[in-house]
PDB file of C-alpha atoms in Angstrom:
ATOM      1  CA  UNK A   1      39.195 -38.012  67.173  1.00  0.00           C
ATOM      2  CA  UNK A   2      37.804 -37.257  63.403  1.00  0.00           C
ATOM      3  CA  UNK A   3      36.515 -40.940  61.086  1.00  0.00           C
ATOM      4  CA  UNK A   4      36.325 -41.588  57.746  1.00  0.00           C
ATOM      5  CA  UNK A   5      33.317 -43.639  56.930  1.00  0.00           C
ATOM      6  CA  UNK A   6      33.269 -46.173  53.807  1.00  0.00           C
ATOM      7  CA  UNK A   7      29.338 -46.955  53.393  1.00  0.00           C
ATOM      8  CA  UNK A   8      27.505 -49.232  51.039  1.00  0.00           C
ATOM      9  CA  UNK A   9      30.922 -51.188  49.684  1.00  0.00           C
ATOM     10  CA  UNK A  10      29.303 -54.379  47.536  1.00  0.00           C
ATOM     11  CA  UNK A  11      31.295 -57.645  47.674  1.00  0.00           C
ATOM     12  CA  UNK A  12      30.117 -60.678  45.624  1.00  0.00           C
ATOM     13  CA  UNK A  13      31.779 -63.352  48.329  1.00  0.00           C
ATOM     14  CA  UNK A  14      31.789 -67.511  48.472  1.00  0.00           C
ATOM     15  CA  UNK A  15      30.588 -67.306  52.311  1.00  0.00           C
ATOM     16  CA  UNK A  16      27.891 -69.346  53.572  1.00  0.00           C
ATOM     17  CA  UNK A  17      26.918 -72.158  55.905  1.00  0.00           C
ATOM     18  CA  UNK A  18      24.990 -73.812  53.057  1.00  0.00           C
ATOM     19  CA  UNK A  19      26.603 -75.795  49.716  1.00  0.00           C
ATOM     20  CA  UNK A  20      25.243 -73.324  47.137  1.00  0.00           C
ATOM     21  CA  UNK A  21      26.204 -70.524  49.083  1.00  0.00           C
ATOM     22  CA  UNK A  22      30.178 -71.011  48.679  1.00  0.00           C
ATOM     23  CA  UNK A  23      29.882 -72.289  45.627  1.00  0.00           C
ATOM     24  CA  UNK A  24      27.995 -69.535  43.782  1.00  0.00           C
ATOM     25  CA  UNK A  25      28.766 -66.832  45.909  1.00  0.00           C
ATOM     26  CA  UNK A  26      25.993 -63.910  47.086  1.00  0.00           C
ATOM     27  CA  UNK A  27      26.310 -60.398  47.654  1.00  0.00           C
ATOM     28  CA  UNK A  28      27.305 -58.506  50.914  1.00  0.00           C
ATOM     29  CA  UNK A  29      27.417 -55.004  51.937  1.00  0.00           C
ATOM     30  CA  UNK A  30      30.005 -53.117  53.999  1.00  0.00           C
ATOM     31  CA  UNK A  31      30.477 -50.715  56.199  1.00  0.00           C
ATOM     32  CA  UNK A  32      33.990 -49.123  57.794  1.00  0.00           C
ATOM     33  CA  UNK A  33      34.906 -46.705  59.853  1.00  0.00           C
ATOM     34  CA  UNK A  34      38.186 -45.779  60.928  1.00  0.00           C
ATOM     35  CA  UNK A  35      39.030 -42.806  64.000  1.00  0.00           C
ATOM     36  CA  UNK A  36      41.885 -41.073  63.219  1.00  0.00           C
ATOM     37  CA  UNK A  37      43.414 -37.143  63.695  1.00  0.00           C
ATOM     38  CA  UNK A  38      42.513 -35.855  60.555  1.00  0.00           C
ATOM     39  CA  UNK A  39      43.595 -31.989  61.436  1.00  0.00           C
ATOM     40  CA  UNK A  40      46.886 -31.738  59.787  1.00  0.00           C
ATOM     41  CA  UNK A  41      45.509 -34.088  56.663  1.00  0.00           C
ATOM     42  CA  UNK A  42      42.554 -31.221  56.040  1.00  0.00           C
ATOM     43  CA  UNK A  43      45.033 -28.339  57.007  1.00  0.00           C
ATOM     44  CA  UNK A  44      47.434 -29.153  54.754  1.00  0.00           C
ATOM     45  CA  UNK A  45      45.796 -30.921  52.227  1.00  0.00           C
ATOM     46  CA  UNK A  46      48.090 -34.147  51.900  1.00  0.00           C
ATOM     47  CA  UNK A  47      46.583 -37.484  51.899  1.00  0.00           C
ATOM     48  CA  UNK A  48      50.188 -38.358  53.449  1.00  0.00           C
ATOM     49  CA  UNK A  49      48.244 -37.320  56.669  1.00  0.00           C
ATOM     50  CA  UNK A  50      45.248 -39.551  56.212  1.00  0.00           C
ATOM     51  CA  UNK A  51      44.194 -42.980  55.545  1.00  0.00           C
ATOM     52  CA  UNK A  52      43.471 -43.515  52.051  1.00  0.00           C
ATOM     53  CA  UNK A  53      40.503 -45.506  51.288  1.00  0.00           C
ATOM     54  CA  UNK A  54      41.030 -46.550  48.051  1.00  0.00           C
ATOM     55  CA  UNK A  55      43.227 -48.959  49.261  1.00  0.00           C
ATOM     56  CA  UNK A  56      40.882 -50.470  51.701  1.00  0.00           C
ATOM     57  CA  UNK A  57      38.197 -50.648  49.165  1.00  0.00           C
ATOM     58  CA  UNK A  58      40.725 -52.763  46.432  1.00  0.00           C
ATOM     59  CA  UNK A  59      41.892 -54.429  49.068  1.00  0.00           C
ATOM     60  CA  UNK A  60      38.886 -56.097  50.327  1.00  0.00           C
ATOM     61  CA  UNK A  61      37.366 -56.235  46.475  1.00  0.00           C
ATOM     62  CA  UNK A  62      40.365 -58.949  46.234  1.00  0.00           C
ATOM     63  CA  UNK A  63      39.701 -60.096  49.755  1.00  0.00           C
ATOM     64  CA  UNK A  64      36.096 -60.512  48.302  1.00  0.00           C
ATOM     65  CA  UNK A  65      37.155 -62.577  45.425  1.00  0.00           C
ATOM     66  CA  UNK A  66      39.189 -65.060  46.772  1.00  0.00           C
ATOM     67  CA  UNK A  67      37.368 -65.715  50.264  1.00  0.00           C
ATOM     68  CA  UNK A  68      35.206 -69.276  51.151  1.00  0.00           C
ATOM     69  CA  UNK A  69      34.124 -69.478  54.285  1.00  0.00           C
ATOM     70  CA  UNK A  70      31.168 -70.733  56.459  1.00  0.00           C
ATOM     71  CA  UNK A  71      30.397 -67.430  57.721  1.00  0.00           C
ATOM     72  CA  UNK A  72      29.986 -63.857  58.045  1.00  0.00           C
ATOM     73  CA  UNK A  73      31.345 -63.618  61.565  1.00  0.00           C
ATOM     74  CA  UNK A  74      34.988 -64.991  59.803  1.00  0.00           C
ATOM     75  CA  UNK A  75      34.698 -62.691  56.780  1.00  0.00           C
ATOM     76  CA  UNK A  76      34.535 -59.873  59.044  1.00  0.00           C
ATOM     77  CA  UNK A  77      37.428 -61.027  60.745  1.00  0.00           C
ATOM     78  CA  UNK A  78      39.424 -61.095  57.614  1.00  0.00           C
ATOM     79  CA  UNK A  79      38.346 -57.819  56.979  1.00  0.00           C
ATOM     80  CA  UNK A  80      39.184 -56.052  60.438  1.00  0.00           C
ATOM     81  CA  UNK A  81      43.075 -57.794  59.592  1.00  0.00           C
ATOM     82  CA  UNK A  82      43.020 -56.345  56.708  1.00  0.00           C
ATOM     83  CA  UNK A  83      41.957 -53.066  57.108  1.00  0.00           C
ATOM     84  CA  UNK A  84      44.294 -53.155  60.344  1.00  0.00           C
ATOM     85  CA  UNK A  85      47.182 -54.602  57.846  1.00  0.00           C
ATOM     86  CA  UNK A  86      46.946 -50.981  55.284  1.00  0.00           C
ATOM     87  CA  UNK A  87      46.327 -48.698  58.385  1.00  0.00           C
ATOM     88  CA  UNK A  88      47.688 -49.653  61.585  1.00  0.00           C
ATOM     89  CA  UNK A  89      45.910 -50.343  65.432  1.00  0.00           C
ATOM     90  CA  UNK A  90      43.876 -47.466  64.943  1.00  0.00           C
ATOM     91  CA  UNK A  91      39.623 -47.874  66.027  1.00  0.00           C
ATOM     92  CA  UNK A  92      37.951 -49.318  63.737  1.00  0.00           C
ATOM     93  CA  UNK A  93      34.461 -50.598  62.772  1.00  0.00           C
ATOM     94  CA  UNK A  94      32.932 -52.999  60.348  1.00  0.00           C
ATOM     95  CA  UNK A  95      29.860 -54.228  59.421  1.00  0.00           C
ATOM     96  CA  UNK A  96      28.597 -56.713  57.284  1.00  0.00           C
ATOM     97  CA  UNK A  97      25.679 -57.293  55.453  1.00  0.00           C
ATOM     98  CA  UNK A  98      24.570 -60.245  53.803  1.00  0.00           C
ATOM     99  CA  UNK A  99      21.973 -59.046  51.548  1.00  0.00           C
ATOM    100  CA  UNK A 100      19.476 -61.828  50.564  1.00  0.00           C
ATOM    101  CA  UNK A 101      19.907 -64.518  53.549  1.00  0.00           C
ATOM    102  CA  UNK A 102      18.841 -68.081  52.993  1.00  0.00           C
ATOM    103  CA  UNK A 103      16.119 -68.143  54.831  1.00  0.00           C
ATOM    104  CA  UNK A 104      12.452 -69.019  53.867  1.00  0.00           C
ATOM    105  CA  UNK A 105      10.057 -66.552  54.506  1.00  0.00           C
ATOM    106  CA  UNK A 106      12.601 -63.772  55.558  1.00  0.00           C
ATOM    107  CA  UNK A 107      13.379 -60.684  53.122  1.00  0.00           C
ATOM    108  CA  UNK A 108      15.475 -58.862  55.342  1.00  0.00           C
ATOM    109  CA  UNK A 109      19.512 -58.434  56.382  1.00  0.00           C
ATOM    110  CA  UNK A 110      21.851 -60.419  58.599  1.00  0.00           C
ATOM    111  CA  UNK A 111      24.844 -58.432  59.432  1.00  0.00           C
ATOM    112  CA  UNK A 112      27.387 -58.900  62.430  1.00  0.00           C
ATOM    113  CA  UNK A 113      28.969 -55.688  63.851  1.00  0.00           C
ATOM    114  CA  UNK A 114      32.671 -55.905  64.579  1.00  0.00           C
ATOM    115  CA  UNK A 115      35.332 -53.199  66.291  1.00  0.00           C
ATOM    116  CA  UNK A 116      39.022 -53.181  66.846  1.00  0.00           C
ATOM    117  CA  UNK A 117      41.141 -50.794  69.104  1.00  0.00           C
ATOM    118  CA  UNK A 118      37.772 -49.834  70.215  1.00  0.00           C
ATOM    119  CA  UNK A 119      36.779 -46.394  68.833  1.00  0.00           C
ATOM    120  CA  UNK A 120      36.194 -43.225  71.442  1.00  0.00           C
ATOM    121  CA  UNK A 121      32.391 -42.495  72.352  1.00  0.00           C
ATOM    122  CA  UNK A 122      31.019 -39.137  72.086  1.00  0.00           C
ATOM    123  CA  UNK A 123      31.855 -38.388  75.632  1.00  0.00           C
ATOM    124  CA  UNK A 124      34.900 -38.853  75.362  1.00  0.00           C
ATOM    125  CA  UNK A 125      35.736 -37.134  71.503  1.00  0.00           C
TER     126      UNK A 125
END
């Protein structure tokens, strides 16, 4: 199986357990992967046999502007739902990261990684 990867999509969203996170919003980073057969698109140079990733980017930007929720887990579920509505039940993976978690003394990144329609392992591909 082939894959399309979109990495480092930055999204401003109103997601978080703390009131000010939902009120003021904050930056998130999204990486996504879609596994599909790209051989015909590659041979024919035809987007119709691929997945137009620009549709996902625009749709996920719109989602991030409208969502209000407590957890990045719920946000990631909405991302997976949007991707499935665009591309169907293809194997997909998302990693959604909160760029600045409001935890005193912590300057790292917090992420959730989610799969839907499990992608093939390297042994399977």
